[in-house]
PDB file of N, CA and C in Angstrom:
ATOM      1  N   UNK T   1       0.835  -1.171   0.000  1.00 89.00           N
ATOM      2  CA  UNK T   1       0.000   0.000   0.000  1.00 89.00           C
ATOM      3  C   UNK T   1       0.887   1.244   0.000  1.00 89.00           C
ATOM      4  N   UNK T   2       0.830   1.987  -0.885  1.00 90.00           N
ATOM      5  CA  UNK T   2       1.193   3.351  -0.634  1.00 90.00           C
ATOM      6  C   UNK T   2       0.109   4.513  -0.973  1.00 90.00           C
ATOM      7  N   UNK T   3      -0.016   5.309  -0.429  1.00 90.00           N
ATOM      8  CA  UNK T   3      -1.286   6.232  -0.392  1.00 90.00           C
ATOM      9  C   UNK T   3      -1.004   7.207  -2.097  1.00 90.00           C
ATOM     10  N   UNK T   4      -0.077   7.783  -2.181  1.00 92.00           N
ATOM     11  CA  UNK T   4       0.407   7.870  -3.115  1.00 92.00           C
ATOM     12  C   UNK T   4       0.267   7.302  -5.092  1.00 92.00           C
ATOM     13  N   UNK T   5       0.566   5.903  -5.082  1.00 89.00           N
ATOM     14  CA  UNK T   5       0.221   5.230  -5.888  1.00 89.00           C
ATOM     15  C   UNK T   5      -0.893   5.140  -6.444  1.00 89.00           C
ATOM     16  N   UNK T   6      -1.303   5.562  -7.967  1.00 89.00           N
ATOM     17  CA  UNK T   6      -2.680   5.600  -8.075  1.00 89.00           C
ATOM     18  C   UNK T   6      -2.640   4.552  -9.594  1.00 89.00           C
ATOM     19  N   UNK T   7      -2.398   3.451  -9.259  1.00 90.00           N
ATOM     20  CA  UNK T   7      -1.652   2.484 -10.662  1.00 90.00           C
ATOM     21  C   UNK T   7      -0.564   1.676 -10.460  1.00 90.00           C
ATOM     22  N   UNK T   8      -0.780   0.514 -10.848  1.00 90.00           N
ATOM     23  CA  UNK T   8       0.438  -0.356 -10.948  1.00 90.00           C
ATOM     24  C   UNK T   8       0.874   0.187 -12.417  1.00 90.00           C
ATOM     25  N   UNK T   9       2.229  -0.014 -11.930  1.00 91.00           N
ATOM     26  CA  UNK T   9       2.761   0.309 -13.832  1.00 91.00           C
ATOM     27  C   UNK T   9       2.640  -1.249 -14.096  1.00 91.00           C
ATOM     28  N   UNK T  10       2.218  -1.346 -15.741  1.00 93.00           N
ATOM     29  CA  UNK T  10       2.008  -2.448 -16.797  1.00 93.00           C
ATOM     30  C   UNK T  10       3.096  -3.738 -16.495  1.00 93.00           C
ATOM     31  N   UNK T  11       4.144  -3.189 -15.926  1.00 94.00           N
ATOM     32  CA  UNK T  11       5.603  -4.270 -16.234  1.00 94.00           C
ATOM     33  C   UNK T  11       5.122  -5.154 -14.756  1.00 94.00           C
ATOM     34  N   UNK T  12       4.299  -4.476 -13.835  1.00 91.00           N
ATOM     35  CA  UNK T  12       4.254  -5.893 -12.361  1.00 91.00           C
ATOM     36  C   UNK T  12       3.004  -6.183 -12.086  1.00 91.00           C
ATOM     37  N   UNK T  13       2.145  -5.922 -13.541  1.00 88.00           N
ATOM     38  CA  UNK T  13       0.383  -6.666 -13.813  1.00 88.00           C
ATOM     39  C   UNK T  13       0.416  -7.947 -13.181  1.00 88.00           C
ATOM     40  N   UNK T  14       0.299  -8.887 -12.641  1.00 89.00           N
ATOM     41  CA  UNK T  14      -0.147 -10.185 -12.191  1.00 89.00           C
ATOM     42  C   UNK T  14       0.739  -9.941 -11.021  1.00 89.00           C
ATOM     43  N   UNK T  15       1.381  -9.123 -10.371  1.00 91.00           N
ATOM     44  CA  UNK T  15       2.755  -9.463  -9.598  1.00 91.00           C
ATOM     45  C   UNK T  15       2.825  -8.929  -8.374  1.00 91.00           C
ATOM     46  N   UNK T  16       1.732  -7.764  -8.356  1.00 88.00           N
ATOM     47  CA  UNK T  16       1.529  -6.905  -7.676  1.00 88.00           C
ATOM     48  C   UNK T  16       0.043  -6.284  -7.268  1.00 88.00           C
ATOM     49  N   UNK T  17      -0.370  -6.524  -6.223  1.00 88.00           N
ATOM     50  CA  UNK T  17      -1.766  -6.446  -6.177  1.00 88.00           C
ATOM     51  C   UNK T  17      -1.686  -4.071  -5.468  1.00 88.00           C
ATOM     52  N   UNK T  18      -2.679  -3.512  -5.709  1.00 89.00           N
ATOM     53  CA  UNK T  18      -2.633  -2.582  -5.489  1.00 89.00           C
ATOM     54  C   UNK T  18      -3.941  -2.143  -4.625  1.00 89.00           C
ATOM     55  N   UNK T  19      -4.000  -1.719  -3.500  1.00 91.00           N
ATOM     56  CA  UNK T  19      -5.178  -1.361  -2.008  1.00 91.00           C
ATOM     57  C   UNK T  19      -5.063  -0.318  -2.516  1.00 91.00           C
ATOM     58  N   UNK T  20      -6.293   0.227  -1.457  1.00 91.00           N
ATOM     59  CA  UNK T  20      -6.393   1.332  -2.107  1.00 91.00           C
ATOM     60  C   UNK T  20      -6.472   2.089  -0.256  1.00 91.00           C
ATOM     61  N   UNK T  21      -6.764   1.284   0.995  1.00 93.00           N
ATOM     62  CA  UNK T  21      -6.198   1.510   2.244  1.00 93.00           C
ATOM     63  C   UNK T  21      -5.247   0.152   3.085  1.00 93.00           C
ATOM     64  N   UNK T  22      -4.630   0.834   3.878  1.00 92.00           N
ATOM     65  CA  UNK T  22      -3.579   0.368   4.545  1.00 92.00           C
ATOM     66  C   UNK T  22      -4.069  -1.266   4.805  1.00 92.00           C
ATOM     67  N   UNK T  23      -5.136  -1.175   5.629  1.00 94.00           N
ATOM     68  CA  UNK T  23      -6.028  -2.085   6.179  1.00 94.00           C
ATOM     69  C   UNK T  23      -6.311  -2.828   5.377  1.00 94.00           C
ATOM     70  N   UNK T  24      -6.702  -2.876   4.447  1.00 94.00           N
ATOM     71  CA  UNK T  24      -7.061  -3.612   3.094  1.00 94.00           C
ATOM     72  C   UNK T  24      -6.100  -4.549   2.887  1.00 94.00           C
ATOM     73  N   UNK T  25      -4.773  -3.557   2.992  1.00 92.00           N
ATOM     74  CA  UNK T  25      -3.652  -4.404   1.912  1.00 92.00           C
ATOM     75  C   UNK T  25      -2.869  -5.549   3.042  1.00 92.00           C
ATOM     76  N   UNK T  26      -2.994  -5.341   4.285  1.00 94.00           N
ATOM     77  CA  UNK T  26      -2.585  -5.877   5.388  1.00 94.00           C
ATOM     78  C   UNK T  26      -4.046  -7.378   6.184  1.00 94.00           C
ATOM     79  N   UNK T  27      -4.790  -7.134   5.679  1.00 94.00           N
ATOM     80  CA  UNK T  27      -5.435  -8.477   5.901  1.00 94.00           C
ATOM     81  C   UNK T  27      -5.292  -9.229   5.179  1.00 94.00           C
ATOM     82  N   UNK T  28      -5.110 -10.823   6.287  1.00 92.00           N
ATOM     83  CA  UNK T  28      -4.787 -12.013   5.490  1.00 92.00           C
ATOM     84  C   UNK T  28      -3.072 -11.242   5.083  1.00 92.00           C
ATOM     85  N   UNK T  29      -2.410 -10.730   4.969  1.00 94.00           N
ATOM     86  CA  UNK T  29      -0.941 -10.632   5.046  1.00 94.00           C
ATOM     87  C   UNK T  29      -0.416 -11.429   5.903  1.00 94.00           C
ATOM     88  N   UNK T  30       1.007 -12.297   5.976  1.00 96.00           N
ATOM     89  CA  UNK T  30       1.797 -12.103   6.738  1.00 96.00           C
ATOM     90  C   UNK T  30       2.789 -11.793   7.361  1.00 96.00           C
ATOM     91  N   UNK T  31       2.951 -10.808   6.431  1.00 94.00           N
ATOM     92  CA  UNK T  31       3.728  -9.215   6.575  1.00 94.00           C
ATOM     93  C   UNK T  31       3.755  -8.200   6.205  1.00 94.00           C
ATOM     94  N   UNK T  32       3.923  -6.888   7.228  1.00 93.00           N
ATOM     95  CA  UNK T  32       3.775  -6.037   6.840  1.00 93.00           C
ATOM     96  C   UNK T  32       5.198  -5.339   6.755  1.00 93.00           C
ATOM     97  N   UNK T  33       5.510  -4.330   5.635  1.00 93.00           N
ATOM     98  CA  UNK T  33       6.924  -3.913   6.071  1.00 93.00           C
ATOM     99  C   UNK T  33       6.701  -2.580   5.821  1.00 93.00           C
ATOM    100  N   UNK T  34       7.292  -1.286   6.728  1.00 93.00           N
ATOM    101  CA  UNK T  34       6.508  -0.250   6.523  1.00 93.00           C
ATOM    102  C   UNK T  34       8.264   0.547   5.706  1.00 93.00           C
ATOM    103  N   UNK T  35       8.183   0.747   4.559  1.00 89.00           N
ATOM    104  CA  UNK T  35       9.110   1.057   3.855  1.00 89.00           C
ATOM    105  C   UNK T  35       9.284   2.928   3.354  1.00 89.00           C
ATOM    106  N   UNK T  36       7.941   3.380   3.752  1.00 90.00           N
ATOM    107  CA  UNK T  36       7.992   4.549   3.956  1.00 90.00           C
ATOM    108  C   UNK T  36       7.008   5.373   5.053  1.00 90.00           C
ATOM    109  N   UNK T  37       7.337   6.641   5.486  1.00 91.00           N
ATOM    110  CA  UNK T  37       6.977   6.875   6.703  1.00 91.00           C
ATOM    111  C   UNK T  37       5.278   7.273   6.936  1.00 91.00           C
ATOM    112  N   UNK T  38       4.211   6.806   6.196  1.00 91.00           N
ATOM    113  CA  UNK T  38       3.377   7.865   6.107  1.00 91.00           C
ATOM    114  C   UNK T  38       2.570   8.128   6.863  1.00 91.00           C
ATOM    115  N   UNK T  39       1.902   9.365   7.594  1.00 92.00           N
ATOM    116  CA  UNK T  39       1.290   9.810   8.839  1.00 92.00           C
ATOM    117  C   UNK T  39       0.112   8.738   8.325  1.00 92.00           C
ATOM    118  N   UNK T  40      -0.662   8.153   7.489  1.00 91.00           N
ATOM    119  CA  UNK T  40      -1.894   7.772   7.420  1.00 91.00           C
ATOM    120  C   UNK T  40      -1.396   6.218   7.771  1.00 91.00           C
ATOM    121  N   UNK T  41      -0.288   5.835   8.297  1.00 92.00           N
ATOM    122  CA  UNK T  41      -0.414   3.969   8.762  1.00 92.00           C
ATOM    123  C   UNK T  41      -0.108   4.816  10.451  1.00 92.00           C
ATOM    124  N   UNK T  42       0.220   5.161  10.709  1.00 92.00           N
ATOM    125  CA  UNK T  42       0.173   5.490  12.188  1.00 92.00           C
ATOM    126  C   UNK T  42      -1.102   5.942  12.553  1.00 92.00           C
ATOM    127  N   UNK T  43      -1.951   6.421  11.718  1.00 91.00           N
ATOM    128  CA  UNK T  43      -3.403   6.891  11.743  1.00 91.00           C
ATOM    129  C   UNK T  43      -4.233   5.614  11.884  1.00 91.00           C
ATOM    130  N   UNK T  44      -3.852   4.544  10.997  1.00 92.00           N
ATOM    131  CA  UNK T  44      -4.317   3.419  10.956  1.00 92.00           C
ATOM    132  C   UNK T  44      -3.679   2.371  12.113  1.00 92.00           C
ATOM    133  N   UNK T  45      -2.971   2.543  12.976  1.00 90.00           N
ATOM    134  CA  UNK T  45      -2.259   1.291  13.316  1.00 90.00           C
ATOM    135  C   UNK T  45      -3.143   0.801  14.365  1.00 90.00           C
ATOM    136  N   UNK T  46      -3.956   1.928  15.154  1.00 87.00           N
ATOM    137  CA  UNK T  46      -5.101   1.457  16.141  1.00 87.00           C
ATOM    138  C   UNK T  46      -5.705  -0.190  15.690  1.00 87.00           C
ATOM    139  N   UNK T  47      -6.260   0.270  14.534  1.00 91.00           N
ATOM    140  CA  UNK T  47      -6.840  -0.839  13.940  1.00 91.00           C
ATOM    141  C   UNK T  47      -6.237  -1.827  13.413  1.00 91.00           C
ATOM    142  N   UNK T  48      -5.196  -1.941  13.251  1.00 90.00           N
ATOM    143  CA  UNK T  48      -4.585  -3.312  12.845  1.00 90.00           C
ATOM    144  C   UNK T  48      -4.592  -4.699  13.086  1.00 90.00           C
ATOM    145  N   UNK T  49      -4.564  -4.981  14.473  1.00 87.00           N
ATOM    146  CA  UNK T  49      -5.467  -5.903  15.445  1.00 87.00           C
ATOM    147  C   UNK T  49      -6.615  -6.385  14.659  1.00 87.00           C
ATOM    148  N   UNK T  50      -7.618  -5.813  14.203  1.00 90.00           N
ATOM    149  CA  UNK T  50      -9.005  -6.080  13.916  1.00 90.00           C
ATOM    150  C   UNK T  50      -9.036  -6.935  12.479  1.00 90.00           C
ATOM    151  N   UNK T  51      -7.850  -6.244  11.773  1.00 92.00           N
ATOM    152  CA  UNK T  51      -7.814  -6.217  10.653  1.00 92.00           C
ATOM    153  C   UNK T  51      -6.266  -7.602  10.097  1.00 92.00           C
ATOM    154  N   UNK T  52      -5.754  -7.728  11.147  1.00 94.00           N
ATOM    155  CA  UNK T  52      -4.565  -8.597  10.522  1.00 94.00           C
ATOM    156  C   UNK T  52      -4.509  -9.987  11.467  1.00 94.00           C
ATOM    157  N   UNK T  53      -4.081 -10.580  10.786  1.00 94.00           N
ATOM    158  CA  UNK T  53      -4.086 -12.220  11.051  1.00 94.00           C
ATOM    159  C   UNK T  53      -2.812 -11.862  12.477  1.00 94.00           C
ATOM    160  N   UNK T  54      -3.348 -12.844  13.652  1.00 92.00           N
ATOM    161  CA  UNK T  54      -2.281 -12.756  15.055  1.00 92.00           C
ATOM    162  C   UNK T  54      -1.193 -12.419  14.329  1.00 92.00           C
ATOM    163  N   UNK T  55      -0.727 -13.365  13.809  1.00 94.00           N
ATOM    164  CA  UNK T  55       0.914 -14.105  13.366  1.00 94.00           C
ATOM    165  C   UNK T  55       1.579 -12.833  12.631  1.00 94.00           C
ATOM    166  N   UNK T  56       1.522 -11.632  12.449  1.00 94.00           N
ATOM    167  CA  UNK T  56       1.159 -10.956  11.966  1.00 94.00           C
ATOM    168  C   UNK T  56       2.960 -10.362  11.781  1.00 94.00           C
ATOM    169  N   UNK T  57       3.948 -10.491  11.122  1.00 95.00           N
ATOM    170  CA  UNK T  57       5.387 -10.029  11.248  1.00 95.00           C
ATOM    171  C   UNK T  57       5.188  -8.453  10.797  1.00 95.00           C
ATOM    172  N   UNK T  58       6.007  -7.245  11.709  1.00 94.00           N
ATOM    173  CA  UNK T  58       5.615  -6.239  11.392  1.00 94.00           C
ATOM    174  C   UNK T  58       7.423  -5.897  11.494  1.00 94.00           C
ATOM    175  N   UNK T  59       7.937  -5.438  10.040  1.00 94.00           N
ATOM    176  CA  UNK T  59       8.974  -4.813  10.007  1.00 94.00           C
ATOM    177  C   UNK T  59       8.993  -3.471   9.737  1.00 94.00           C
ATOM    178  N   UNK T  60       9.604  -2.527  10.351  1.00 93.00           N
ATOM    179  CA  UNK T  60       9.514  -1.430  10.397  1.00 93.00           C
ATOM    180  C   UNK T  60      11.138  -1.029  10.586  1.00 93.00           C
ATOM    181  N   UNK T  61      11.712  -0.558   9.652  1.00 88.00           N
ATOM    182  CA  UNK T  61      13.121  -0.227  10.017  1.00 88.00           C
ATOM    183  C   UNK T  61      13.474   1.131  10.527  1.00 88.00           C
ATOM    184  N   UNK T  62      13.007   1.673  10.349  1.00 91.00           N
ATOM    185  CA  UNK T  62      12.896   2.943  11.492  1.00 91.00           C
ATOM    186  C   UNK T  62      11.838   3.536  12.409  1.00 91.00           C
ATOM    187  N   UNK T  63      11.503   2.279  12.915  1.00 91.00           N
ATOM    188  CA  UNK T  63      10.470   2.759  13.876  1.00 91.00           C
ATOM    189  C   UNK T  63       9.440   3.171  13.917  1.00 91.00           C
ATOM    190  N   UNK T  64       9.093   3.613  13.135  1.00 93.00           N
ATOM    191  CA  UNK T  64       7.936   4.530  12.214  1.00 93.00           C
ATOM    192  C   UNK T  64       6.568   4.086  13.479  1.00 93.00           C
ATOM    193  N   UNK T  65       6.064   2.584  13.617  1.00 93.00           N
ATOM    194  CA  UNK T  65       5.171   2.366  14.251  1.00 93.00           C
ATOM    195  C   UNK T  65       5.471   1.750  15.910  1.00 93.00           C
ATOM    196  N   UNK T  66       6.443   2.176  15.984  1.00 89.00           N
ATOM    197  CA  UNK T  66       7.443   1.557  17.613  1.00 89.00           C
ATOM    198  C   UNK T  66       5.988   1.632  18.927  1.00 89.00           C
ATOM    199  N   UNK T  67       5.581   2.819  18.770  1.00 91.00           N
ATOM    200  CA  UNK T  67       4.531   3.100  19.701  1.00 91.00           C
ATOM    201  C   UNK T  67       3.892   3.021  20.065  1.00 91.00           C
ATOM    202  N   UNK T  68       2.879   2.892  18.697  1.00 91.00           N
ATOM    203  CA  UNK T  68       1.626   2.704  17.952  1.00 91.00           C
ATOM    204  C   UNK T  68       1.630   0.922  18.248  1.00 91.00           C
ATOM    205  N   UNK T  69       2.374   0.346  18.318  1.00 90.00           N
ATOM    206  CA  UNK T  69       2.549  -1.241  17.694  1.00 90.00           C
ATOM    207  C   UNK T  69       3.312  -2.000  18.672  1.00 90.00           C
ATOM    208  N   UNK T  70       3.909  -1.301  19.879  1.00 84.00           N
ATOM    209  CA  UNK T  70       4.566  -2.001  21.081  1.00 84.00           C
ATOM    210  C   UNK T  70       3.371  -3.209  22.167  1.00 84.00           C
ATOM    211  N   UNK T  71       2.152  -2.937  22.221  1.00 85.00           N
ATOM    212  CA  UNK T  71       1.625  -3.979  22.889  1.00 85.00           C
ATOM    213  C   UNK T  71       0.427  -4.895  22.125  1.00 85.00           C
ATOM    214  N   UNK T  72       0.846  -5.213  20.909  1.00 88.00           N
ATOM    215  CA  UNK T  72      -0.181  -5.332  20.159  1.00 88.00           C
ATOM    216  C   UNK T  72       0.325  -7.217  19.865  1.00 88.00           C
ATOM    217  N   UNK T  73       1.350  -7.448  20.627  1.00 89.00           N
ATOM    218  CA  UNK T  73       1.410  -8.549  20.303  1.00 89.00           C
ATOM    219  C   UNK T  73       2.291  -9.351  18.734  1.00 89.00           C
ATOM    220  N   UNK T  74       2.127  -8.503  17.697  1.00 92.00           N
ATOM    221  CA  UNK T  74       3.027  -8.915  16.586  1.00 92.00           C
ATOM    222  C   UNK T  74       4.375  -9.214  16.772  1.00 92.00           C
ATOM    223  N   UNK T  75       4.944 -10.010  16.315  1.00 92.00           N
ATOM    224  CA  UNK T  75       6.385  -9.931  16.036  1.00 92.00           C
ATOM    225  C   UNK T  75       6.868  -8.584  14.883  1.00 92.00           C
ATOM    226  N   UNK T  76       7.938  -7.889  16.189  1.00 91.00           N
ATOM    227  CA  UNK T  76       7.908  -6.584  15.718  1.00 91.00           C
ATOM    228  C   UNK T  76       9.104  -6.124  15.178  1.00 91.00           C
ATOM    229  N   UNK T  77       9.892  -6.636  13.928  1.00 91.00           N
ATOM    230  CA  UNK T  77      11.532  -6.190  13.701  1.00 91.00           C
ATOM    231  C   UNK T  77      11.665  -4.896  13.221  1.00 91.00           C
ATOM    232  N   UNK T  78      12.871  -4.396  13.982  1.00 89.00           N
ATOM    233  CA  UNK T  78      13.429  -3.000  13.735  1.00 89.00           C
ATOM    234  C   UNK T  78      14.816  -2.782  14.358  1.00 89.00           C
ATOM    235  N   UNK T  79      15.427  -2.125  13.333  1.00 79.00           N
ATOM    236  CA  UNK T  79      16.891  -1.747  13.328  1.00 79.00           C
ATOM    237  C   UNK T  79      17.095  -1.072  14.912  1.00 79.00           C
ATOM    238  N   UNK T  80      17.956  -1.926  15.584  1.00 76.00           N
ATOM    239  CA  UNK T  80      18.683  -1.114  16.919  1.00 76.00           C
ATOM    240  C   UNK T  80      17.402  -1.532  17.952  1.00 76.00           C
ATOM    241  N   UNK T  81      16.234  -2.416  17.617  1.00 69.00           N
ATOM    242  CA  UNK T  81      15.236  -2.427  18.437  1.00 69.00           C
ATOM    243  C   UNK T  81      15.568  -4.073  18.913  1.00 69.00           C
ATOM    244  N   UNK T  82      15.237  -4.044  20.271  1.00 71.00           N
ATOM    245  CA  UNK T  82      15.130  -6.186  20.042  1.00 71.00           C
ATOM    246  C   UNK T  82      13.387  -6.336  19.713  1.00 71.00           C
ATOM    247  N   UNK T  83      13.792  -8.023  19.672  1.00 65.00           N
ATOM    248  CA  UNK T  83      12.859  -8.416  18.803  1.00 65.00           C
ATOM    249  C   UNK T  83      11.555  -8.210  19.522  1.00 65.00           C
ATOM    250  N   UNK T  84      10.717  -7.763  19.273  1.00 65.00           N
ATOM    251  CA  UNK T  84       9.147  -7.762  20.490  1.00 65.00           C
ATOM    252  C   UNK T  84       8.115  -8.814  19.716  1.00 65.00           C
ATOM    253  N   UNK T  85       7.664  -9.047  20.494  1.00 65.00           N
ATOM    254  CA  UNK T  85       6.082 -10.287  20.552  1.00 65.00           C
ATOM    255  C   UNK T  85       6.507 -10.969  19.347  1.00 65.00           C
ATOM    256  N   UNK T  86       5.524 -12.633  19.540  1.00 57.00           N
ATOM    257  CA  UNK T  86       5.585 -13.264  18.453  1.00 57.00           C
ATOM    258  C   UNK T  86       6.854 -14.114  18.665  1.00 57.00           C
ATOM    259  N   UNK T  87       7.993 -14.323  19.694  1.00 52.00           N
ATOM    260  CA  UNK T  87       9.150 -14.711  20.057  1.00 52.00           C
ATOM    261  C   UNK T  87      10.000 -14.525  18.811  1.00 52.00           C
ATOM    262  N   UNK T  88      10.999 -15.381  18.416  1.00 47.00           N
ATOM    263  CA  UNK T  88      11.910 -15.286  18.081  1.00 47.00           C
ATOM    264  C   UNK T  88      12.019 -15.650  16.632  1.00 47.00           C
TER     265      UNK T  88
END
C-alpha cells in the first residue's frame, strides 16, 4: 500500500496487487513492512489488530510504528530495536 500510488505500472500486472487503504492491503498478510513513513499507517495502526491475522510479522526499520505497535502482540523487527512479541 502506498497512499500515493494511483496504478500499478504495466511491467508488475499479475505481480503486484494494489489497495487502495492500509487495512485492506494488510489483511490475510503475513507481513507487513513499513518502507515509507506515512502519517496515514500510524493513523491506521489502532486498527490493525481487527484487521490482521495474530501471526502478523511487522517490520519497520525505522520505527515509524514503535509506539503505535509495542503492545499489540506482533512480532515486531526494527533496526537497533530487540525483537518484540511473536518470540523469536
Amino acid at each position: 500500500y502506498d497512499p500515493e500510488v494511483k496504478e500499478i505500472p504495466q511491467r508488475w500486472s499479475g505481480r503486484l496487487t494494489r489497495h487502495t487503504t492500509a487495512l485492506e492491503a494488510v489483511s490475510g498478510a503475513d507481513a507487513l513492512v513499513v518502507g515509507t513513513e506515512w502519517p496515514v499507517l500510524r493513523q491506521c495502526a489502532a486498527e490493525l489488530a481487527a484487521h490482521a491475522k495474530p501471526t502478523l510479522v511487522v517490520v519497520d526499520a525505522n520505527r515509524h510504528l514503535l509506539a503505535q505497535l509495542a503492545r499489540t502482540g506482533f512480532k515486531y523487527i526494527a533496526v537497533g530495536t530487540p525483537l518484540q512479541g511473536g518470540g523469536a
